[in-house]
CSV table of C-alpha atoms in Angstrom, one decimal:
chain,number,residue,atom,x,y,z
A,1,MET,CA,17.8,-17.0,16.4
A,2,THR,CA,17.1,-13.9,18.4
A,3,ASP,CA,17.7,-11.1,15.9
A,4,VAL,CA,18.3,-10.3,12.2
A,5,GLY,CA,22.0,-10.2,12.8
A,6,GLU,CA,22.2,-13.8,13.8
A,7,LEU,CA,20.1,-14.8,10.8
A,8,THR,CA,22.3,-12.8,8.4
A,9,ALA,CA,25.5,-14.3,9.9
A,10,LEU,CA,24.1,-17.8,9.3
A,11,LEU,CA,22.5,-17.3,5.8
A,12,GLY,CA,24.3,-14.2,4.5
A,13,GLU,CA,22.6,-11.1,3.0
A,14,ALA,CA,19.4,-11.5,1.1
A,15,PRO,CA,19.8,-11.1,-2.7
A,16,SER,CA,18.7,-7.7,-4.1
A,17,PHE,CA,15.6,-9.3,-5.8
A,18,VAL,CA,14.4,-10.4,-2.3
A,19,ARG,CA,15.1,-7.1,-0.7
A,20,ALA,CA,13.2,-5.3,-3.4
A,21,LYS,CA,10.0,-7.2,-2.3
A,22,LEU,CA,10.1,-5.6,1.2
A,23,GLY,CA,7.8,-2.8,2.0
A,24,ASP,CA,5.7,-1.3,4.7
A,25,ARG,CA,2.7,-0.2,2.6
A,26,LEU,CA,0.1,-2.0,0.4
A,27,ASP,CA,0.8,-0.6,-3.1
A,28,ASP,CA,-1.4,-1.1,-6.1
A,29,PRO,CA,0.2,-4.5,-7.2
A,30,THR,CA,-0.1,-5.8,-3.6
A,31,ARG,CA,-3.7,-4.7,-3.4
A,32,ALA,CA,-4.5,-6.5,-6.6
A,33,PHE,CA,-2.8,-9.6,-5.3
A,34,VAL,CA,-4.8,-9.5,-2.1
A,35,ALA,CA,-8.1,-9.0,-4.0
A,36,LEU,CA,-7.5,-12.2,-6.0
A,37,SER,CA,-6.1,-14.4,-3.1
A,38,PRO,CA,-8.2,-17.2,-1.7
A,39,LEU,CA,-5.7,-17.8,1.1
A,40,LEU,CA,-3.7,-15.9,3.7
A,41,PHE,CA,-1.7,-16.8,6.8
A,42,VAL,CA,-2.1,-15.1,10.1
A,43,ALA,CA,1.0,-15.2,12.3
A,44,THR,CA,1.2,-14.2,16.0
A,45,THR,CA,3.8,-14.5,18.7
A,46,ASP,CA,3.3,-14.7,22.5
A,47,ASP,CA,5.3,-12.9,25.2
A,48,GLU,CA,8.0,-15.6,25.0
A,49,GLY,CA,8.4,-15.3,21.3
A,50,CYS,CA,6.7,-18.6,20.4
A,51,LEU,CA,5.2,-18.4,16.9
A,52,ASP,CA,1.8,-19.6,15.7
A,53,ILE,CA,0.7,-19.5,12.1
A,54,SER,CA,-2.9,-20.2,11.0
A,55,PRO,CA,-4.1,-20.5,7.4
A,56,LYS,CA,-7.3,-18.7,6.6
A,57,GLY,CA,-9.2,-19.1,3.3
A,58,ASP,CA,-12.4,-18.4,1.4
A,59,GLU,CA,-13.4,-17.0,-1.9
A,60,PRO,CA,-11.2,-14.3,-3.4
A,61,GLY,CA,-12.3,-11.0,-1.9
A,62,PHE,CA,-12.8,-12.3,1.7
A,63,VAL,CA,-9.9,-10.0,2.6
A,64,GLN,CA,-10.4,-6.3,2.1
A,65,VAL,CA,-7.8,-3.5,1.9
A,66,ALA,CA,-8.9,-0.8,4.3
A,67,ASP,CA,-5.9,1.5,3.6
A,68,GLU,CA,-2.3,1.3,2.8
A,69,THR,CA,-1.4,-0.5,6.1
A,70,THR,CA,-4.6,-2.3,7.1
A,71,LEU,CA,-6.2,-5.5,5.9
A,72,LEU,CA,-9.8,-6.5,7.0
A,73,ILE,CA,-10.3,-10.2,7.3
């Protein structure tokens, strides 16, 4: 896969309940979820598009919400 169009062609459109979860800001329910979460996953890609995902965990509260677009780990 190299773009969303290829993925959509293979799997079809995401259902509306999935699309409703998409957002580009941390709203109040998301902030509450982050505050209670003992686990997160950090994903990065290199220049060639290779993906690496690392689990990170600690007591709930180890991740702070700095603002509507920034998490402090």
